[in-house]
Amino acid sequence: MKKYVISAAAVVVAALGFASSAHAQVTSIVKPVRLGVSLGAAIPTGDFGSAVKTGYNVTGSLALQPVALPIGFRIDAAFNQFGFKMGGGNANVFSVTGNALANVIPGPALGAYVIGGPGYYHESLSGTVVSGESQNHFGFNVGAGLKIPLTGFDTFIEARYHRISENGGSTSFVPVTVGVLF
């Protein structure tokens, strides 16, 4: 009987040791200021989707998470490029957005969040007859993501709908990105 108790105690101690080290590896880093980068596909929607193909997105981020608040903030500077379906050339969208970020399902190993806010968008054309034509407009974005903490940094997968208000219309697209926050 004593042999079984000692064996059981050894198994419990080993299990606790493994659980503790596994939890330490996935615990999210709590830093009030973080830098990040993400990239992925940018999917055009609406009338914009009729004129251009799926493009790409590259984003740089500054994330702010006040310890005393349940929400965080993120400033994103993004570049999106879409090739025209007919003929050559590209439609380019550069944006700076200010976003609120709220955890929907917080957790040490995996967390879901919603994100959104206003933005300033610069649209331009390149490689076309009207190259150099550009416009600046305000817009907004809203989306959701999954945060996956790793040792030393967090990764995330995110999709956001962007809508740019224009004179007599709008441009809209959905970047689906994968990124890291340090």
C-alpha positions as a printed NumPy array, in Angstrom:
array([[  0.   ,   0.   ,   0.   ],
       [  2.82 ,   2.373,   0.928],
       [  4.415,   1.703,  -2.483],
       [  1.187,   2.781,  -4.252],
       [  0.906,   6.003,  -2.227],
       [  4.513,   6.937,  -3.015],
       [  3.957,   6.135,  -6.719],
       [  0.737,   8.164,  -6.798],
       [  2.446,  11.097,  -5.061],
       [  5.292,  10.979,  -7.593],
       [  2.791,  11.024, -10.485],
       [  0.923,  14.012,  -8.969],
       [  4.168,  15.969,  -8.425],
       [  5.296,  15.234, -11.997],
       [  1.903,  16.239, -13.414],
       [  1.927,  19.502, -11.466],
       [  5.439,  20.225, -12.711],
       [  4.443,  19.654, -16.335],
       [  1.236,  21.708, -15.956],
       [  3.141,  24.573, -14.357],
       [  5.768,  24.7  , -17.118],
       [  3.116,  24.375, -19.852],
       [  1.106,  27.231, -18.328],
       [  4.242,  29.396, -18.114],
       [  4.881,  28.839, -21.816],
       [  1.44 ,  30.034, -22.943],
       [  0.664,  32.78 , -20.445],
       [  0.109,  36.059, -22.267],
       [  2.695,  38.757, -21.729],
       [  1.189,  41.672, -19.817],
       [  2.846,  44.791, -21.194],
       [  1.109,  48.17 , -21.37 ],
       [  2.807,  49.103, -24.686],
       [  3.57 ,  46.656, -27.49 ],
       [  4.685,  46.781, -31.115],
       [  3.436,  44.42 , -33.773],
       [  3.38 ,  43.511, -37.425],
       [  0.921,  41.496, -39.499],
       [  0.359,  40.469, -43.092],
       [ -2.179,  38.586, -45.129],
       [ -4.745,  38.672, -47.901],
       [ -6.968,  41.697, -48.564],
       [-10.325,  40.66 , -50.054],
       [-12.228,  43.414, -51.915],
       [-16.015,  43.551, -51.457],
       [-18.949,  45.318, -53.12 ],
       [-18.35 ,  47.362, -56.279],
       [-14.647,  47.522, -55.448],
       [-14.553,  43.705, -55.622],
       [-15.973,  43.847, -59.15 ],
       [-13.004,  45.909, -60.355],
       [-10.024,  44.451, -58.483],
       [ -8.591,  41.076, -57.487],
       [ -7.735,  39.875, -53.999],
       [ -4.613,  41.684, -52.872],
       [ -2.303,  41.774, -49.895],
       [ -2.075,  43.659, -46.603],
       [  0.938,  44.668, -44.492],
       [  0.285,  46.35 , -41.132],
       [  2.39 ,  47.849, -38.353],
       [  0.757,  48.248, -34.928],
       [  1.193,  50.072, -31.645],
       [ -0.923,  48.383, -28.955],
       [ -1.778,  50.04 , -25.648],
       [ -3.31 ,  48.   , -22.81 ],
       [ -3.94 ,  50.05 , -19.653],
       [ -3.793,  47.604, -16.74 ],
       [ -6.841,  49.141, -15.007],
       [ -9.137,  49.059, -18.078],
       [-11.001,  46.101, -19.578],
       [-10.338,  47.361, -23.113],
       [ -7.162,  48.109, -24.993],
       [ -6.322,  50.405, -27.87 ],
       [ -4.384,  49.815, -31.057],
       [ -3.107,  52.216, -33.7  ],
       [ -2.531,  50.507, -37.045],
       [ -0.747,  51.809, -40.143],
       [ -1.601,  49.525, -43.07 ],
       [ -0.856,  49.215, -46.773],
       [ -3.195,  47.239, -49.048],
       [ -2.629,  46.644, -52.756],
       [ -5.134,  45.204, -55.248],
       [ -4.486,  44.385, -58.919],
       [ -7.116,  45.434, -61.452],
       [ -9.061,  42.601, -63.103],
       [ -9.006,  44.307, -66.511],
       [ -5.702,  45.685, -67.752],
       [ -2.667,  46.407, -65.636],
       [ -2.131,  48.528, -62.623],
       [ -3.028,  48.544, -58.979],
       [ -5.356,  50.199, -56.525],
       [ -3.462,  51.064, -53.332],
       [ -4.977,  51.888, -49.945],
       [ -2.843,  53.258, -47.12 ],
       [ -4.613,  53.744, -43.797],
       [ -4.076,  54.845, -40.228],
       [ -6.773,  53.611, -37.854],
       [ -7.389,  54.123, -34.146],
       [ -9.084,  51.08 , -32.658],
       [-10.622,  49.913, -29.406],
       [-10.019,  46.247, -28.62 ],
       [-12.159,  44.238, -26.173],
       [-11.546,  40.662, -25.103],
       [-14.666,  38.566, -25.64 ],
       [-13.186,  35.307, -24.38 ],
       [-10.113,  36.099, -22.283],
       [ -7.866,  33.218, -21.437],
       [ -4.26 ,  32.327, -20.727],
       [ -3.932,  29.956, -23.693],
       [ -6.3  ,  31.384, -26.317],
       [ -8.429,  34.515, -26.394],
       [-11.044,  35.941, -28.744],
       [-11.483,  39.69 , -29.191],
       [-13.411,  42.291, -31.169],
       [-11.736,  45.363, -32.646],
       [-12.876,  48.482, -34.457],
       [-12.595,  52.215, -34.872],
       [-12.307,  55.182, -37.229],
       [ -9.57 ,  55.685, -39.762],
       [ -8.022,  57.966, -42.34 ],
       [ -7.519,  56.346, -45.746],
       [ -5.384,  57.406, -48.722],
       [ -6.393,  55.727, -51.999],
       [ -4.194,  55.878, -55.092],
       [ -3.739,  54.232, -58.479],
       [ -0.427,  53.032, -59.914],
       [  0.623,  51.507, -63.222],
       [ -2.456,  52.772, -65.066],
       [ -3.28 ,  55.584, -67.479],
       [ -4.46 ,  57.6  , -64.479],
       [ -1.425,  56.802, -62.289],
       [ -0.882,  59.303, -59.552],
       [ -4.579,  60.005, -59.021],
       [ -5.257,  59.897, -55.299],
       [ -7.94 ,  60.699, -52.75 ],
       [ -8.098,  60.991, -48.969],
       [-11.217,  59.94 , -47.051],
       [-12.408,  58.942, -43.62 ],
       [-13.776,  55.504, -42.898],
       [-14.12 ,  52.84 , -40.257],
       [-13.22 ,  49.231, -39.573],
       [-14.696,  46.481, -37.422],
       [-13.609,  42.887, -36.93 ],
       [-12.638,  40.02 , -34.681],
       [ -9.588,  37.945, -33.934],
       [ -7.984,  35.161, -31.965],
       [ -4.941,  35.807, -29.768],
       [ -2.509,  32.929, -29.251],
       [  0.119,  33.638, -26.563],
       [  3.559,  32.088, -27.067],
       [  6.765,  32.383, -25.081],
       [  8.005,  35.975, -25.382],
       [  5.304,  37.267, -27.746],
       [  1.677,  36.852, -28.832],
       [  0.437,  35.799, -32.25 ],
       [ -2.972,  36.642, -33.634],
       [ -5.289,  35.831, -36.517],
       [ -7.701,  38.598, -37.446],
       [-10.318,  39.628, -40.022],
       [-11.614,  43.202, -40.289],
       [-14.136,  44.887, -42.55 ],
       [-12.953,  48.331, -43.769],
       [-15.375,  50.809, -45.348],
       [-14.115,  54.076, -46.81 ],
       [-16.717,  56.799, -47.363],
       [-16.291,  58.571, -50.692],
       [-18.163,  61.176, -52.683],
       [-21.159,  59.252, -54.002],
       [-20.014,  55.805, -52.883],
       [-17.635,  53.724, -50.846],
       [-14.707,  51.334, -51.054],
       [-14.754,  48.239, -48.858],
       [-12.469,  45.281, -48.252],
       [-11.632,  42.64 , -45.642],
       [ -7.995,  41.973, -44.731],
       [ -7.459,  38.537, -43.17 ],
       [ -4.102,  38.71 , -41.41 ],
       [ -1.699,  36.812, -39.188],
       [  0.543,  38.822, -36.907],
       [  2.767,  39.069, -33.852],
       [  2.891,  41.493, -30.918],
       [  6.149,  41.954, -28.983]])
